[in-house]
């Protein structure tokens, strides 16, 4: 055993004996086992296909609604839309000159339906993967479609509540205090939206209480991405934007969407690791811990595709080790 391996194994023994480091390692290992990066990339793709139809649809609808209505324009600029990178800045710069178009409305609706339903389908697939649900027990197309439409309704309601909450906070308190209160309210609202969304997306065998820990982390994280997303995109790709113009902006939006998708997947992983106590995990194998074996068994068993099919996984006793 060389010096590098001795160091890693010493760190491995240390993290397995402590709850907090062991839990963090368990979440990161589970994310890797589930190919969380690929899941986040799929979510990002469909979210990106929905963003530009969404912008077209918003500008069209708001062109009808906000025409000659300064009060309604102010409410939009203080809603969650204002914090959305790219879209928020575009609305802020052009809200007073929005014009409605029937053709744009139809194109925006079709594009938004394709992209948004794609997001809901991928999110359901991601949750099934994270919770290691066997293929034979996953819902069919129509139930998934129903859940997807329900999720879109919940998110739309959340957008309306965010706009209403921003208007109330802006009327009660202004300046820095209003901004802080708005962020706190947005964090609470996002926690609730994540909890309802996870309940819709997650298989029924996971009880609602087990979904809360990840939501408590994802809600504030999503609020931070909303609040500072524009700055992050501008700062991270300021040189690319100067060189490539609009393409640099698109890359910034993709980067922001991927961060948001990772937050969602990691929040789901936190729920699974905590609910099934999938820690401590080993950094170097062999030997395997009991949690390692449990995760690998579940990954194999989720490949069942037919009711008459049985998939099982076994490990010899010497491959299992519990931390001292």
Short mmCIF file of C-alpha atoms in Angstrom, two decimals:
data_model
loop_
_atom_site.label_atom_id
_atom_site.label_comp_id
_atom_site.label_asym_id
_atom_site.label_seq_id
_atom_site.Cartn_x
_atom_site.Cartn_y
_atom_site.Cartn_z
CA UNK A 1 0.00 0.00 0.00
CA UNK A 2 1.58 3.30 -1.12
CA UNK A 3 1.47 6.59 0.80
CA UNK A 4 -1.42 8.02 -1.25
CA UNK A 5 -3.61 4.98 -0.65
CA UNK A 6 -2.77 4.94 3.06
CA UNK A 7 -3.82 8.59 3.29
CA UNK A 8 -7.11 7.99 1.48
CA UNK A 9 -7.90 4.94 3.61
CA UNK A 10 -7.19 6.94 6.77
CA UNK A 11 -9.60 9.62 5.59
CA UNK A 12 -12.08 6.89 4.69
CA UNK A 13 -11.99 5.42 8.20
CA UNK A 14 -12.39 8.90 9.69
CA UNK A 15 -15.44 9.85 7.61
CA UNK A 16 -17.12 6.49 8.28
CA UNK A 17 -16.89 7.03 12.05
CA UNK A 18 -18.51 10.49 11.93
CA UNK A 19 -22.13 11.12 11.02
CA UNK A 20 -21.93 14.44 9.16
CA UNK A 21 -18.93 13.65 6.89
CA UNK A 22 -20.24 10.12 6.36
CA UNK A 23 -23.65 11.44 5.31
CA UNK A 24 -22.13 13.93 2.86
CA UNK A 25 -19.94 11.22 1.33
CA UNK A 26 -23.00 8.96 1.13
CA UNK A 27 -24.96 11.60 -0.81
CA UNK A 28 -22.09 12.29 -3.21
CA UNK A 29 -21.48 8.57 -3.78
CA UNK A 30 -25.18 7.94 -4.37
CA UNK A 31 -25.25 10.83 -6.87
CA UNK A 32 -22.42 9.17 -8.76
CA UNK A 33 -24.00 5.70 -8.57
CA UNK A 34 -27.23 7.08 -10.09
CA UNK A 35 -25.33 8.97 -12.81
CA UNK A 36 -26.73 12.18 -11.39
CA UNK A 37 -24.73 14.30 -13.81
CA UNK A 38 -26.47 12.66 -16.78
CA UNK A 39 -29.87 13.07 -15.13
CA UNK A 40 -29.14 16.76 -14.54
CA UNK A 41 -28.04 17.14 -18.17
CA UNK A 42 -31.33 15.62 -19.42
CA UNK A 43 -33.32 17.97 -17.19
CA UNK A 44 -31.25 20.89 -18.48
CA UNK A 45 -31.92 19.99 -22.13
CA UNK A 46 -35.70 19.92 -21.78
CA UNK A 47 -35.69 22.99 -19.54
CA UNK A 48 -33.71 24.84 -22.21
CA UNK A 49 -36.19 23.82 -24.92
CA UNK A 50 -38.95 25.30 -22.75
CA UNK A 51 -37.23 28.59 -21.88
CA UNK A 52 -37.38 30.36 -25.23
CA UNK A 53 -40.99 29.34 -26.01
CA UNK A 54 -41.73 30.51 -22.46
CA UNK A 55 -40.16 33.90 -23.20
CA UNK A 56 -42.15 34.15 -26.44
CA UNK A 57 -45.36 33.16 -24.66
CA UNK A 58 -44.77 35.53 -21.75
CA UNK A 59 -44.05 38.49 -23.97
CA UNK A 60 -47.18 37.75 -26.01
CA UNK A 61 -49.52 37.32 -23.03
CA UNK A 62 -48.03 40.23 -21.15
CA UNK A 63 -48.34 42.32 -24.30
CA UNK A 64 -52.11 41.92 -24.03
CA UNK A 65 -52.36 42.16 -20.26
CA UNK A 66 -49.88 44.93 -19.50
CA UNK A 67 -50.71 47.28 -22.31
CA UNK A 68 -51.21 50.76 -20.80
CA UNK A 69 -51.15 49.29 -17.28
CA UNK A 70 -48.17 50.62 -15.25
CA UNK A 71 -49.38 48.91 -12.07
CA UNK A 72 -49.42 45.47 -13.71
CA UNK A 73 -46.00 46.12 -15.23
CA UNK A 74 -44.61 46.97 -11.80
CA UNK A 75 -46.07 43.75 -10.33
CA UNK A 76 -44.37 41.66 -13.03
CA UNK A 77 -41.03 43.35 -12.49
CA UNK A 78 -41.23 42.50 -8.79
CA UNK A 79 -42.28 38.87 -9.24
CA UNK A 80 -40.14 35.74 -9.52
CA UNK A 81 -39.81 36.38 -13.25
CA UNK A 82 -37.53 39.33 -12.57
CA UNK A 83 -35.02 37.02 -10.87
CA UNK A 84 -34.91 34.52 -13.74
CA UNK A 85 -31.66 34.97 -15.70
CA UNK A 86 -32.06 36.20 -19.29
CA UNK A 87 -35.88 36.24 -19.12
CA UNK A 88 -35.94 38.62 -16.16
CA UNK A 89 -33.59 41.10 -17.79
CA UNK A 90 -35.45 40.94 -21.09
CA UNK A 91 -38.77 41.65 -19.40
CA UNK A 92 -37.25 44.46 -17.35
CA UNK A 93 -35.88 46.14 -20.47
CA UNK A 94 -38.93 45.65 -22.67
CA UNK A 95 -41.94 45.42 -20.37
CA UNK A 96 -43.25 48.82 -21.42
CA UNK A 97 -43.12 47.96 -25.13
CA UNK A 98 -44.57 44.46 -25.15
CA UNK A 99 -46.95 43.68 -27.99
CA UNK A 100 -49.30 40.71 -28.31
CA UNK A 101 -49.30 38.42 -31.36
CA UNK A 102 -51.67 35.56 -32.13
CA UNK A 103 -49.09 33.57 -34.10
CA UNK A 104 -46.48 34.03 -31.36
CA UNK A 105 -49.03 32.82 -28.83
CA UNK A 106 -49.67 29.57 -30.73
CA UNK A 107 -45.96 28.91 -31.38
CA UNK A 108 -45.10 29.69 -27.77
CA UNK A 109 -47.81 27.37 -26.44
CA UNK A 110 -46.73 24.43 -28.62
CA UNK A 111 -43.05 24.89 -27.80
CA UNK A 112 -43.71 25.38 -24.11
CA UNK A 113 -45.92 22.28 -23.98
CA UNK A 114 -43.20 20.15 -25.60
CA UNK A 115 -40.40 21.44 -23.42
CA UNK A 116 -42.28 21.57 -20.13
CA UNK A 117 -43.82 18.11 -20.49
CA UNK A 118 -40.37 16.82 -21.42
CA UNK A 119 -39.04 18.29 -18.18
CA UNK A 120 -41.76 16.62 -16.13
CA UNK A 121 -41.13 13.24 -17.78
CA UNK A 122 -37.38 13.45 -17.18
CA UNK A 123 -37.93 14.56 -13.58
CA UNK A 124 -40.15 11.52 -12.95
CA UNK A 125 -37.51 9.28 -14.52
CA UNK A 126 -34.83 10.89 -12.35
CA UNK A 127 -36.84 10.34 -9.16
CA UNK A 128 -37.47 6.70 -10.10
CA UNK A 129 -33.75 6.23 -10.67
CA UNK A 130 -32.78 7.94 -7.43
CA UNK A 131 -35.23 5.82 -5.42
CA UNK A 132 -34.19 2.68 -7.39
CA UNK A 133 -37.75 1.77 -8.37
CA UNK A 134 -37.81 -1.44 -10.48
CA UNK A 135 -38.93 -0.81 -14.04
CA UNK A 136 -41.93 -3.11 -13.65
CA UNK A 137 -43.30 -0.91 -10.84
CA UNK A 138 -42.90 2.43 -12.61
CA UNK A 139 -46.08 4.17 -13.86
CA UNK A 140 -47.07 4.05 -17.52
CA UNK A 141 -47.32 6.91 -20.00
CA UNK A 142 -50.79 8.20 -19.10
CA UNK A 143 -50.17 8.33 -15.33
CA UNK A 144 -46.86 10.08 -15.99
CA UNK A 145 -48.60 12.55 -18.28
CA UNK A 146 -51.21 13.26 -15.62
CA UNK A 147 -48.52 13.86 -13.01
CA UNK A 148 -46.68 16.12 -15.41
CA UNK A 149 -49.73 18.29 -16.03
CA UNK A 150 -50.39 18.44 -12.29
CA UNK A 151 -46.80 19.54 -11.68
CA UNK A 152 -47.10 22.30 -14.28
CA UNK A 153 -50.25 23.52 -12.56
CA UNK A 154 -48.48 23.59 -9.19
CA UNK A 155 -45.52 25.51 -10.60
CA UNK A 156 -47.85 27.98 -12.32
CA UNK A 157 -49.68 28.55 -9.03
CA UNK A 158 -46.34 29.06 -7.33
CA UNK A 159 -45.46 31.76 -9.86
CA UNK A 160 -48.74 33.55 -9.17
CA UNK A 161 -48.19 33.34 -5.40
CA UNK A 162 -44.66 34.66 -5.83
CA UNK A 163 -45.92 37.67 -7.77
CA UNK A 164 -48.63 38.34 -5.17
CA UNK A 165 -46.18 37.97 -2.28
CA UNK A 166 -43.70 40.33 -3.92
CA UNK A 167 -46.43 42.93 -4.37
CA UNK A 168 -47.47 42.67 -0.70
CA UNK A 169 -43.90 42.87 0.60
CA UNK A 170 -43.12 45.76 -1.71
CA UNK A 171 -46.16 47.65 -0.40
CA UNK A 172 -45.34 47.04 3.27
CA UNK A 173 -41.57 47.49 3.29
CA UNK A 174 -39.23 48.98 0.74
CA UNK A 175 -35.51 49.17 0.19
CA UNK A 176 -33.14 46.68 1.79
CA UNK A 177 -35.68 45.44 4.34
CA UNK A 178 -38.16 44.67 1.61
CA UNK A 179 -35.49 42.80 -0.34
CA UNK A 180 -34.55 40.66 2.67
CA UNK A 181 -38.19 39.92 3.49
CA UNK A 182 -38.80 39.06 -0.13
CA UNK A 183 -35.89 36.59 -0.17
CA UNK A 184 -37.08 34.94 3.06
CA UNK A 185 -40.61 34.65 1.74
CA UNK A 186 -39.32 33.27 -1.54
CA UNK A 187 -37.24 30.66 0.31
CA UNK A 188 -40.28 29.51 2.33
CA UNK A 189 -42.42 29.40 -0.81
CA UNK A 190 -39.76 27.44 -2.70
CA UNK A 191 -39.50 24.90 0.13
CA UNK A 192 -43.25 24.34 -0.14
CA UNK A 193 -43.10 24.10 -3.93
CA UNK A 194 -40.26 21.57 -3.77
CA UNK A 195 -42.18 19.49 -1.23
CA UNK A 196 -45.35 19.42 -3.34
CA UNK A 197 -43.35 18.81 -6.52
CA UNK A 198 -41.36 15.97 -4.97
CA UNK A 199 -44.59 14.43 -3.71
CA UNK A 200 -46.00 14.47 -7.25
CA UNK A 201 -42.80 13.16 -8.85
CA UNK A 202 -41.65 10.63 -6.26
CA UNK A 203 -42.92 7.01 -6.15
CA UNK A 204 -45.67 6.34 -3.63
CA UNK A 205 -43.53 4.05 -1.45
CA UNK A 206 -41.62 7.12 -0.20
CA UNK A 207 -43.69 8.84 2.50
CA UNK A 208 -44.06 12.61 2.47
CA UNK A 209 -42.03 13.10 5.65
CA UNK A 210 -38.98 11.55 4.01
CA UNK A 211 -39.13 14.19 1.25
CA UNK A 212 -38.79 17.18 3.59
CA UNK A 213 -35.00 17.22 4.33
CA UNK A 214 -34.00 17.69 0.71
CA UNK A 215 -36.64 20.38 0.27
CA UNK A 216 -35.26 22.31 3.25
CA UNK A 217 -31.94 22.45 1.41
CA UNK A 218 -33.25 22.92 -2.12
CA UNK A 219 -35.65 25.78 -1.33
CA UNK A 220 -32.99 28.25 -0.08
CA UNK A 221 -30.54 27.04 -2.75
CA UNK A 222 -33.09 27.70 -5.50
CA UNK A 223 -33.83 31.12 -3.99
CA UNK A 224 -30.12 31.95 -4.09
CA UNK A 225 -29.93 30.86 -7.73
CA UNK A 226 -32.92 33.08 -8.52
CA UNK A 227 -31.54 36.06 -6.62
CA UNK A 228 -27.96 35.83 -7.82
CA UNK A 229 -28.42 33.90 -11.06
CA UNK A 230 -28.14 36.99 -13.24
CA UNK A 231 -24.94 38.06 -11.51
CA UNK A 232 -23.49 34.54 -11.71
CA UNK A 233 -24.22 34.28 -15.42
CA UNK A 234 -22.79 37.74 -16.10
CA UNK A 235 -19.68 37.18 -13.98
CA UNK A 236 -18.96 33.64 -15.10
CA UNK A 237 -19.23 34.32 -18.82
CA UNK A 238 -18.56 38.04 -19.11
CA UNK A 239 -15.65 37.51 -21.51
CA UNK A 240 -17.50 34.86 -23.53
CA UNK A 241 -20.47 37.20 -23.89
CA UNK A 242 -18.20 39.99 -25.14
CA UNK A 243 -16.65 37.68 -27.73
CA UNK A 244 -19.60 35.55 -28.80
CA UNK A 245 -22.47 37.93 -28.04
CA UNK A 246 -25.80 36.13 -27.82
CA UNK A 247 -24.15 32.69 -27.83
CA UNK A 248 -22.29 33.62 -24.66
CA UNK A 249 -25.63 34.51 -23.07
CA UNK A 250 -27.07 31.16 -24.14
CA UNK A 251 -24.12 29.34 -22.60
CA UNK A 252 -24.67 31.27 -19.39
CA UNK A 253 -28.33 30.25 -19.34
CA UNK A 254 -27.41 26.59 -19.92
CA UNK A 255 -24.91 26.76 -17.09
CA UNK A 256 -27.54 28.26 -14.75
CA UNK A 257 -30.13 25.63 -15.71
CA UNK A 258 -27.61 22.85 -15.10
CA UNK A 259 -26.88 24.23 -11.63
CA UNK A 260 -30.61 24.26 -10.91
CA UNK A 261 -30.98 20.68 -12.15
CA UNK A 262 -28.08 19.56 -9.95
CA UNK A 263 -29.71 21.19 -6.92
CA UNK A 264 -32.89 19.22 -7.64
CA UNK A 265 -31.12 15.88 -8.09
CA UNK A 266 -28.92 16.36 -5.02
CA UNK A 267 -31.98 17.27 -2.93
CA UNK A 268 -33.61 13.99 -3.99
CA UNK A 269 -30.42 12.09 -3.15
CA UNK A 270 -30.39 13.63 0.33
CA UNK A 271 -33.93 12.31 0.88
CA UNK A 272 -33.04 8.78 -0.25
CA UNK A 273 -29.78 8.54 1.71
CA UNK A 274 -31.47 9.76 4.89
CA UNK A 275 -34.64 7.67 4.50
CA UNK A 276 -32.76 4.42 3.77
CA UNK A 277 -29.71 5.25 5.90
CA UNK A 278 -27.31 4.75 3.03
CA UNK A 279 -24.18 5.78 4.90
CA UNK A 280 -21.37 5.36 5.71
CA UNK A 281 -19.98 4.57 2.26
CA UNK A 282 -16.42 3.51 1.53
CA UNK A 283 -14.10 5.67 -0.55
CA UNK A 284 -11.93 2.71 -1.60
CA UNK A 285 -13.15 -0.82 -2.24
CA UNK A 286 -12.79 -3.53 -1.19
CA UNK A 287 -14.07 -3.96 1.39
CA UNK A 288 -17.65 -2.75 1.01
CA UNK A 289 -19.80 -1.32 3.77
CA UNK A 290 -23.37 -2.47 4.35
CA UNK A 291 -24.59 0.75 2.70
CA UNK A 292 -22.43 0.07 -0.37
CA UNK A 293 -23.99 -3.35 -0.72
CA UNK A 294 -27.52 -2.01 -0.25
CA UNK A 295 -27.08 0.61 -2.99
CA UNK A 296 -25.53 -1.83 -5.47
CA UNK A 297 -28.25 -4.42 -4.77
CA UNK A 298 -30.96 -1.80 -5.43
CA UNK A 299 -29.31 -0.70 -8.69
CA UNK A 300 -29.32 -4.29 -9.95
CA UNK A 301 -32.89 -5.01 -8.84
CA UNK A 302 -34.34 -1.91 -10.52
CA UNK A 303 -33.57 -3.54 -13.89
CA UNK A 304 -36.68 -5.75 -13.59
CA UNK A 305 -38.87 -4.99 -16.62
CA UNK A 306 -41.57 -7.69 -16.49
CA UNK A 307 -43.77 -9.06 -13.65
CA UNK A 308 -42.47 -12.57 -14.28
CA UNK A 309 -38.84 -11.42 -14.15
CA UNK A 310 -36.74 -11.60 -10.97
CA UNK A 311 -33.38 -9.90 -10.58
CA UNK A 312 -31.30 -10.45 -7.47
CA UNK A 313 -27.84 -9.48 -6.29
CA UNK A 314 -25.56 -11.10 -3.71
CA UNK A 315 -22.22 -10.35 -2.11
CA UNK A 316 -20.01 -12.79 -0.19
CA UNK A 317 -19.76 -12.03 3.51
CA UNK A 318 -16.12 -11.04 3.28
CA UNK A 319 -17.03 -8.22 0.86
CA UNK A 320 -19.11 -6.51 3.54
CA UNK A 321 -17.60 -4.46 6.31
CA UNK A 322 -19.06 -2.23 8.95
CA UNK A 323 -16.93 0.65 10.25
CA UNK A 324 -15.34 0.13 13.64
#
